mmCIF file with all atom_site columns, C-alpha atoms in Angstrom:
data_model
loop_
_atom_site.group_PDB
_atom_site.id
_atom_site.type_symbol
_atom_site.label_atom_id
_atom_site.label_alt_id
_atom_site.label_comp_id
_atom_site.label_asym_id
_atom_site.label_entity_id
_atom_site.label_seq_id
_atom_site.pdbx_PDB_ins_code
_atom_site.Cartn_x
_atom_site.Cartn_y
_atom_site.Cartn_z
_atom_site.occupancy
_atom_site.B_iso_or_equiv
_atom_site.pdbx_formal_charge
_atom_site.auth_seq_id
_atom_site.auth_comp_id
_atom_site.auth_asym_id
_atom_site.auth_atom_id
_atom_site.pdbx_PDB_model_num
ATOM 1   C CA . MET A 1 1   ? 18.651 -32.842 -27.042 1.00 61.00 ? 1   MET A CA 1
ATOM 2   C CA . LEU A 1 2   ? 17.711 -29.593 -25.662 1.00 51.00 ? 2   LEU A CA 1
ATOM 3   C CA . ARG A 1 3   ? 14.319 -30.865 -24.350 1.00 52.00 ? 3   ARG A CA 1
ATOM 4   C CA . ARG A 1 4   ? 16.350 -33.479 -22.581 1.00 55.00 ? 4   ARG A CA 1
ATOM 5   C CA . LEU A 1 5   ? 18.725 -31.062 -20.989 1.00 55.00 ? 5   LEU A CA 1
ATOM 6   C CA . VAL A 1 6   ? 15.951 -28.860 -19.833 1.00 51.00 ? 6   VAL A CA 1
ATOM 7   C CA . SER A 1 7   ? 14.098 -31.759 -18.427 1.00 54.00 ? 7   SER A CA 1
ATOM 8   C CA . MET A 1 8   ? 17.247 -32.712 -16.362 1.00 55.00 ? 8   MET A CA 1
ATOM 9   C CA . LEU A 1 9   ? 17.897 -29.064 -14.921 1.00 56.00 ? 9   LEU A CA 1
ATOM 10  C CA . CYS A 1 10  ? 14.306 -29.074 -14.001 1.00 56.00 ? 10  CYS A CA 1
ATOM 11  C CA . SER A 1 11  ? 14.223 -32.530 -12.206 1.00 52.00 ? 11  SER A CA 1
ATOM 12  C CA . LEU A 1 12  ? 17.951 -31.937 -10.633 1.00 50.00 ? 12  LEU A CA 1
ATOM 13  C CA . PRO A 1 13  ? 16.466 -29.581 -7.656  1.00 51.00 ? 13  PRO A CA 1
ATOM 14  C CA . LEU A 1 14  ? 13.859 -32.096 -6.874  1.00 45.00 ? 14  LEU A CA 1
ATOM 15  C CA . LEU A 1 15  ? 16.598 -34.816 -6.579  1.00 47.00 ? 15  LEU A CA 1
ATOM 16  C CA . LEU A 1 16  ? 18.372 -32.574 -4.160  1.00 48.00 ? 16  LEU A CA 1
ATOM 17  C CA . GLY A 1 17  ? 15.229 -31.927 -2.017  1.00 43.00 ? 17  GLY A CA 1
ATOM 18  C CA . LEU A 1 18  ? 14.464 -28.365 -3.427  1.00 47.00 ? 18  LEU A CA 1
ATOM 19  C CA . ALA A 1 19  ? 11.342 -27.341 -5.137  1.00 46.00 ? 19  ALA A CA 1
ATOM 20  C CA . LEU A 1 20  ? 12.015 -24.878 -8.309  1.00 48.00 ? 20  LEU A CA 1
ATOM 21  C CA . PRO A 1 21  ? 9.198  -23.788 -10.518 1.00 48.00 ? 21  PRO A CA 1
ATOM 22  C CA . CYS A 1 22  ? 9.924  -25.212 -13.975 1.00 53.00 ? 22  CYS A CA 1
ATOM 23  C CA . ASP A 1 23  ? 6.447  -24.886 -15.715 1.00 71.00 ? 23  ASP A CA 1
ATOM 24  C CA . ALA A 1 24  ? 5.606  -21.617 -17.244 1.00 77.00 ? 24  ALA A CA 1
ATOM 25  C CA . ALA A 1 25  ? 2.237  -20.519 -18.520 1.00 87.00 ? 25  ALA A CA 1
ATOM 26  C CA . GLU A 1 26  ? 1.659  -18.527 -21.497 1.00 91.00 ? 26  GLU A CA 1
ATOM 27  C CA . LEU A 1 27  ? -1.097 -15.585 -21.219 1.00 94.00 ? 27  LEU A CA 1
ATOM 28  C CA . GLN A 1 28  ? -2.727 -13.584 -23.887 1.00 94.00 ? 28  GLN A CA 1
ATOM 29  C CA . LEU A 1 29  ? -2.030 -10.007 -24.455 1.00 96.00 ? 29  LEU A CA 1
ATOM 30  C CA . SER A 1 30  ? -4.434 -7.613  -26.177 1.00 96.00 ? 30  SER A CA 1
ATOM 31  C CA . GLU A 1 31  ? -4.959 -3.713  -26.777 1.00 96.00 ? 31  GLU A CA 1
ATOM 32  C CA . VAL A 1 32  ? -1.290 -3.523  -26.724 1.00 96.00 ? 32  VAL A CA 1
ATOM 33  C CA . ARG A 1 33  ? 0.112  0.290   -27.150 1.00 95.00 ? 33  ARG A CA 1
ATOM 34  C CA . LEU A 1 34  ? 3.276  2.264   -26.567 1.00 94.00 ? 34  LEU A CA 1
ATOM 35  C CA . ASP A 1 35  ? 2.719  5.654   -25.350 1.00 92.00 ? 35  ASP A CA 1
ATOM 36  C CA . PRO A 1 36  ? 5.034  8.619   -24.235 1.00 90.00 ? 36  PRO A CA 1
ATOM 37  C CA . CYS A 1 37  ? 5.038  8.794   -20.369 1.00 85.00 ? 37  CYS A CA 1
ATOM 38  C CA . GLY A 1 38  ? 2.964  11.550  -18.797 1.00 79.00 ? 38  GLY A CA 1
ATOM 39  C CA . GLU A 1 39  ? 4.521  14.594  -17.787 1.00 70.00 ? 39  GLU A CA 1
ATOM 40  C CA . LEU A 1 40  ? 4.150  13.826  -14.126 1.00 67.00 ? 40  LEU A CA 1
ATOM 41  C CA . ASP A 1 41  ? 5.478  10.325  -14.688 1.00 61.00 ? 41  ASP A CA 1
ATOM 42  C CA . ALA A 1 42  ? 8.574  9.637   -12.287 1.00 56.00 ? 42  ALA A CA 1
ATOM 43  C CA . GLY A 1 43  ? 10.394 8.238   -15.610 1.00 58.00 ? 43  GLY A CA 1
ATOM 44  C CA . ASN A 1 44  ? 10.111 11.407  -17.496 1.00 56.00 ? 44  ASN A CA 1
ATOM 45  C CA . GLN A 1 45  ? 12.862 13.885  -17.510 1.00 56.00 ? 45  GLN A CA 1
ATOM 46  C CA . PRO A 1 46  ? 10.906 17.422  -18.160 1.00 50.00 ? 46  PRO A CA 1
ATOM 47  C CA . GLU A 1 47  ? 13.631 19.389  -16.922 1.00 53.00 ? 47  GLU A CA 1
ATOM 48  C CA . LEU A 1 48  ? 15.941 18.620  -19.775 1.00 53.00 ? 48  LEU A CA 1
ATOM 49  C CA . SER A 1 49  ? 15.380 20.867  -22.866 1.00 50.00 ? 49  SER A CA 1
ATOM 50  C CA . ARG A 1 50  ? 16.239 18.189  -25.426 1.00 53.00 ? 50  ARG A CA 1
ATOM 51  C CA . PRO A 1 51  ? 16.191 14.039  -25.057 1.00 52.00 ? 51  PRO A CA 1
ATOM 52  C CA . VAL A 1 52  ? 19.577 12.786  -23.967 1.00 62.00 ? 52  VAL A CA 1
ATOM 53  C CA . GLY A 1 53  ? 20.059 8.994   -24.151 1.00 74.00 ? 53  GLY A CA 1
ATOM 54  C CA . ALA A 1 54  ? 16.775 7.630   -23.594 1.00 79.00 ? 54  ALA A CA 1
ATOM 55  C CA . SER A 1 55  ? 12.885 8.567   -23.769 1.00 84.00 ? 55  SER A CA 1
ATOM 56  C CA . CYS A 1 56  ? 10.154 7.335   -21.488 1.00 87.00 ? 56  CYS A CA 1
ATOM 57  C CA . TYR A 1 57  ? 7.366  5.111   -22.767 1.00 91.00 ? 57  TYR A CA 1
ATOM 58  C CA . VAL A 1 58  ? 4.740  3.089   -21.196 1.00 92.00 ? 58  VAL A CA 1
ATOM 59  C CA . LEU A 1 59  ? 3.668  -0.071  -22.599 1.00 95.00 ? 59  LEU A CA 1
ATOM 60  C CA . THR A 1 60  ? -0.079 -0.924  -21.985 1.00 95.00 ? 60  THR A CA 1
ATOM 61  C CA . GLY A 1 61  ? -2.589 -3.452  -22.526 1.00 96.00 ? 61  GLY A CA 1
ATOM 62  C CA . ASP A 1 62  ? -4.455 -6.091  -21.319 1.00 96.00 ? 62  ASP A CA 1
ATOM 63  C CA . VAL A 1 63  ? -3.627 -9.577  -19.866 1.00 96.00 ? 63  VAL A CA 1
ATOM 64  C CA . GLU A 1 64  ? -5.753 -12.495 -19.924 1.00 95.00 ? 64  GLU A CA 1
ATOM 65  C CA . ASN A 1 65  ? -5.021 -15.655 -17.702 1.00 94.00 ? 65  ASN A CA 1
ATOM 66  C CA . ARG A 1 66  ? -7.571 -18.216 -18.605 1.00 92.00 ? 66  ARG A CA 1
ATOM 67  C CA . SER A 1 67  ? -6.258 -20.708 -15.885 1.00 90.00 ? 67  SER A CA 1
ATOM 68  C CA . LYS A 1 68  ? -7.809 -20.923 -12.550 1.00 91.00 ? 68  LYS A CA 1
ATOM 69  C CA . ASN A 1 69  ? -4.820 -20.067 -10.744 1.00 91.00 ? 69  ASN A CA 1
ATOM 70  C CA . SER A 1 70  ? -2.806 -17.006 -10.402 1.00 92.00 ? 70  SER A CA 1
ATOM 71  C CA . VAL A 1 71  ? 0.506  -16.699 -12.634 1.00 93.00 ? 71  VAL A CA 1
ATOM 72  C CA . ILE A 1 72  ? 3.543  -15.587 -10.639 1.00 91.00 ? 72  ILE A CA 1
ATOM 73  C CA . ASP A 1 73  ? 6.546  -13.398 -11.954 1.00 89.00 ? 73  ASP A CA 1
ATOM 74  C CA . THR A 1 74  ? 5.098  -12.763 -15.177 1.00 93.00 ? 74  THR A CA 1
ATOM 75  C CA . ASP A 1 75  ? 7.504  -11.413 -17.839 1.00 94.00 ? 75  ASP A CA 1
ATOM 76  C CA . VAL A 1 76  ? 6.221  -9.513  -21.054 1.00 96.00 ? 76  VAL A CA 1
ATOM 77  C CA . TYR A 1 77  ? 7.873  -9.791  -24.431 1.00 96.00 ? 77  TYR A CA 1
ATOM 78  C CA . ALA A 1 78  ? 7.275  -8.039  -27.687 1.00 96.00 ? 78  ALA A CA 1
ATOM 79  C CA . ARG A 1 79  ? 9.270  -7.024  -30.736 1.00 96.00 ? 79  ARG A CA 1
ATOM 80  C CA . ILE A 1 80  ? 9.011  -3.185  -31.135 1.00 96.00 ? 80  ILE A CA 1
ATOM 81  C CA . LEU A 1 81  ? 9.739  -1.569  -34.478 1.00 96.00 ? 81  LEU A CA 1
ATOM 82  C CA . ASP A 1 82  ? 10.411 1.963   -34.946 1.00 94.00 ? 82  ASP A CA 1
ATOM 83  C CA . ALA A 1 83  ? 8.995  3.855   -38.379 1.00 94.00 ? 83  ALA A CA 1
ATOM 84  C CA . SER A 1 84  ? 11.743 2.419   -40.731 1.00 94.00 ? 84  SER A CA 1
ATOM 85  C CA . GLY A 1 85  ? 10.749 -1.153  -39.242 1.00 94.00 ? 85  GLY A CA 1
ATOM 86  C CA . GLU A 1 86  ? 14.022 -1.284  -37.123 1.00 94.00 ? 86  GLU A CA 1
ATOM 87  C CA . PRO A 1 87  ? 13.995 -3.058  -33.715 1.00 95.00 ? 87  PRO A CA 1
ATOM 88  C CA . VAL A 1 88  ? 13.734 -0.372  -30.873 1.00 93.00 ? 88  VAL A CA 1
ATOM 89  C CA . LEU A 1 89  ? 15.479 -2.725  -28.369 1.00 90.00 ? 89  LEU A CA 1
ATOM 90  C CA . PRO A 1 90  ? 18.066 -4.879  -30.320 1.00 89.00 ? 90  PRO A CA 1
ATOM 91  C CA . ASN A 1 91  ? 18.878 -8.074  -29.445 1.00 88.00 ? 91  ASN A CA 1
ATOM 92  C CA . ARG A 1 92  ? 16.061 -7.984  -26.687 1.00 88.00 ? 92  ARG A CA 1
ATOM 93  C CA . THR A 1 93  ? 12.342 -9.125  -26.769 1.00 92.00 ? 93  THR A CA 1
ATOM 94  C CA . ARG A 1 94  ? 11.935 -9.188  -23.037 1.00 94.00 ? 94  ARG A CA 1
ATOM 95  C CA . VAL A 1 95  ? 10.379 -5.813  -22.454 1.00 95.00 ? 95  VAL A CA 1
ATOM 96  C CA . GLY A 1 96  ? 9.833  -5.969  -18.803 1.00 93.00 ? 96  GLY A CA 1
ATOM 97  C CA . SER A 1 97  ? 7.986  -7.862  -15.678 1.00 92.00 ? 97  SER A CA 1
ATOM 98  C CA . ILE A 1 98  ? 4.087  -7.035  -14.713 1.00 93.00 ? 98  ILE A CA 1
ATOM 99  C CA . GLY A 1 99  ? 4.292  -9.139  -11.556 1.00 89.00 ? 99  GLY A CA 1
ATOM 100 C CA . ASP A 1 100 ? 1.609  -11.699 -10.747 1.00 91.00 ? 100 ASP A CA 1
ATOM 101 C CA . VAL A 1 101 ? -1.505 -12.184 -12.691 1.00 94.00 ? 101 VAL A CA 1
ATOM 102 C CA . ASN A 1 102 ? -4.811 -13.372 -11.237 1.00 94.00 ? 102 ASN A CA 1
ATOM 103 C CA . PRO A 1 103 ? -7.357 -15.466 -13.225 1.00 94.00 ? 103 PRO A CA 1
ATOM 104 C CA . GLY A 1 104 ? -9.345 -13.430 -15.845 1.00 94.00 ? 104 GLY A CA 1
ATOM 105 C CA . LEU A 1 105 ? -8.592 -9.986  -17.615 1.00 96.00 ? 105 LEU A CA 1
ATOM 106 C CA . SER A 1 106 ? -6.572 -7.444  -15.812 1.00 94.00 ? 106 SER A CA 1
ATOM 107 C CA . PRO A 1 107 ? -4.886 -4.213  -17.247 1.00 96.00 ? 107 PRO A CA 1
ATOM 108 C CA . PHE A 1 108 ? -1.167 -3.978  -17.092 1.00 95.00 ? 108 PHE A CA 1
ATOM 109 C CA . ALA A 1 109 ? 1.439  -1.146  -17.458 1.00 93.00 ? 109 ALA A CA 1
ATOM 110 C CA . LEU A 1 110 ? 5.336  -1.098  -17.642 1.00 92.00 ? 110 LEU A CA 1
ATOM 111 C CA . ARG A 1 111 ? 7.936  1.570   -18.629 1.00 91.00 ? 111 ARG A CA 1
ATOM 112 C CA . ILE A 1 112 ? 10.166 1.338   -21.402 1.00 91.00 ? 112 ILE A CA 1
ATOM 113 C CA . SER A 1 113 ? 13.442 3.361   -22.079 1.00 88.00 ? 113 SER A CA 1
ATOM 114 C CA . VAL A 1 114 ? 13.496 4.119   -26.186 1.00 89.00 ? 114 VAL A CA 1
ATOM 115 C CA . PRO A 1 115 ? 16.894 5.423   -27.526 1.00 88.00 ? 115 PRO A CA 1
ATOM 116 C CA . ALA A 1 116 ? 16.388 9.124   -27.853 1.00 84.00 ? 116 ALA A CA 1
ATOM 117 C CA . GLY A 1 117 ? 15.748 10.306  -31.229 1.00 85.00 ? 117 GLY A CA 1
ATOM 118 C CA . THR A 1 118 ? 14.173 6.912   -32.302 1.00 90.00 ? 118 THR A CA 1
ATOM 119 C CA . PRO A 1 119 ? 11.597 7.739   -35.186 1.00 90.00 ? 119 PRO A CA 1
ATOM 120 C CA . GLY A 1 120 ? 7.750  6.795   -34.470 1.00 87.00 ? 120 GLY A CA 1
ATOM 121 C CA . PRO A 1 121 ? 5.313  5.788   -34.683 1.00 93.00 ? 121 PRO A CA 1
ATOM 122 C CA . PHE A 1 122 ? 6.302  2.458   -33.070 1.00 95.00 ? 122 PHE A CA 1
ATOM 123 C CA . VAL A 1 123 ? 4.824  -1.025  -34.248 1.00 96.00 ? 123 VAL A CA 1
ATOM 124 C CA . ILE A 1 124 ? 4.460  -3.829  -31.794 1.00 96.00 ? 124 ILE A CA 1
ATOM 125 C CA . LYS A 1 125 ? 4.722  -7.394  -32.475 1.00 96.00 ? 125 LYS A CA 1
ATOM 126 C CA . ASN A 1 126 ? 4.099  -10.650 -31.418 1.00 94.00 ? 126 ASN A CA 1
ATOM 127 C CA . PRO A 1 127 ? 3.341  -9.415  -27.954 1.00 96.00 ? 127 PRO A CA 1
ATOM 128 C CA . ARG A 1 128 ? 3.098  -12.122 -25.342 1.00 95.00 ? 128 ARG A CA 1
ATOM 129 C CA . ALA A 1 129 ? 3.531  -12.853 -21.586 1.00 95.00 ? 129 ALA A CA 1
ATOM 130 C CA . ARG A 1 130 ? 4.863  -15.865 -19.356 1.00 94.00 ? 130 ARG A CA 1
ATOM 131 C CA . GLY A 1 131 ? 4.989  -16.299 -15.987 1.00 92.00 ? 131 GLY A CA 1
ATOM 132 C CA . PHE A 1 132 ? 5.291  -19.496 -13.517 1.00 89.00 ? 132 PHE A CA 1
ATOM 133 C CA . ASN A 1 133 ? 3.405  -21.307 -11.240 1.00 82.00 ? 133 ASN A CA 1
ATOM 134 C CA . ALA A 1 134 ? 5.418  -20.432 -8.037  1.00 74.00 ? 134 ALA A CA 1
ATOM 135 C CA . PRO A 1 135 ? 7.967  -17.672 -7.391  1.00 72.00 ? 135 PRO A CA 1
ATOM 136 C CA . VAL A 1 136 ? 11.065 -17.020 -9.161  1.00 68.00 ? 136 VAL A CA 1
ATOM 137 C CA . ARG A 1 137 ? 12.565 -14.288 -7.414  1.00 63.00 ? 137 ARG A CA 1
ATOM 138 C CA . SER A 1 138 ? 12.691 -13.146 -3.638  1.00 64.00 ? 138 SER A CA 1
ATOM 139 C CA . ARG A 1 139 ? 9.842  -11.244 -2.041  1.00 58.00 ? 139 ARG A CA 1
ATOM 140 C CA . VAL A 1 140 ? 11.095 -8.939  0.600   1.00 61.00 ? 140 VAL A CA 1
ATOM 141 C CA . ASP A 1 141 ? 8.598  -6.605  0.504   1.00 55.00 ? 141 ASP A CA 1
ATOM 142 C CA . ALA A 1 142 ? 6.340  -7.008  3.659   1.00 47.00 ? 142 ALA A CA 1
ATOM 143 C CA . ASP A 1 143 ? 2.963  -5.471  1.922   1.00 52.00 ? 143 ASP A CA 1
ATOM 144 C CA . ASP A 1 144 ? 3.073  -8.186  -0.735  1.00 48.00 ? 144 ASP A CA 1
ATOM 145 C CA . ASP A 1 145 ? 3.129  -5.752  -3.727  1.00 54.00 ? 145 ASP A CA 1
ATOM 146 C CA . ASP A 1 146 ? 4.621  -7.814  -6.446  1.00 54.00 ? 146 ASP A CA 1
ATOM 147 C CA . LEU A 1 147 ? 5.325  -4.887  -8.871  1.00 55.00 ? 147 LEU A CA 1
ATOM 148 C CA . LEU A 1 148 ? 8.954  -3.823  -9.196  1.00 52.00 ? 148 LEU A CA 1
ATOM 149 C CA . PRO A 1 149 ? 9.544  -0.429  -7.645  1.00 53.00 ? 149 PRO A CA 1
ATOM 150 C CA . LEU A 1 150 ? 9.576  1.283   -11.143 1.00 51.00 ? 150 LEU A CA 1
ATOM 151 C CA . GLU A 1 151 ? 6.378  0.030   -12.151 1.00 57.00 ? 151 GLU A CA 1
ATOM 152 C CA . ARG A 1 152 ? 4.541  0.765   -9.000  1.00 59.00 ? 152 ARG A CA 1
ATOM 153 C CA . GLY A 1 153 ? 3.967  4.414   -9.865  1.00 60.00 ? 153 GLY A CA 1
ATOM 154 C CA . ILE A 1 154 ? 3.205  4.741   -13.441 1.00 64.00 ? 154 ILE A CA 1
ATOM 155 C CA . ASN A 1 155 ? 1.389  7.832   -14.022 1.00 53.00 ? 155 ASN A CA 1
ATOM 156 C CA . GLN A 1 156 ? -0.592 7.919   -17.348 1.00 47.00 ? 156 GLN A CA 1
ATOM 157 C CA . GLN A 1 157 ? -1.420 11.590  -17.955 1.00 42.00 ? 157 GLN A CA 1
#
């Protein structure tokens, strides 16, 4: 039933003369790890003497696109668990967007806000990435930079 509904939703824009990407591509992730943001990272808040609200972390790793075409608007999914096995981001497995992924192996990095006081070390389970064969979000930047503003300047020091 669900498959039939998705199929109908994907074909509806075609009937109306619109083209929307409905084919998603699964990408392989490796060497995935979660580290605190560097001291010079814009997401870090070094002026605070103790953490308030959230702490900045960077999820890094390699993404492999085994197809011959670029994968567009790629999202990263993972379950991140704290030292006690509890989810760091409850009710949420999408951790962020890494933009476009060209064929081959590429590094990726994205910021994650972890609630302050969450006990580490952290365990990353089921990391995966999924993108599309055509853009799914508007692109207004003239320089064609496909990363979101917060992901452009991750400084890992």
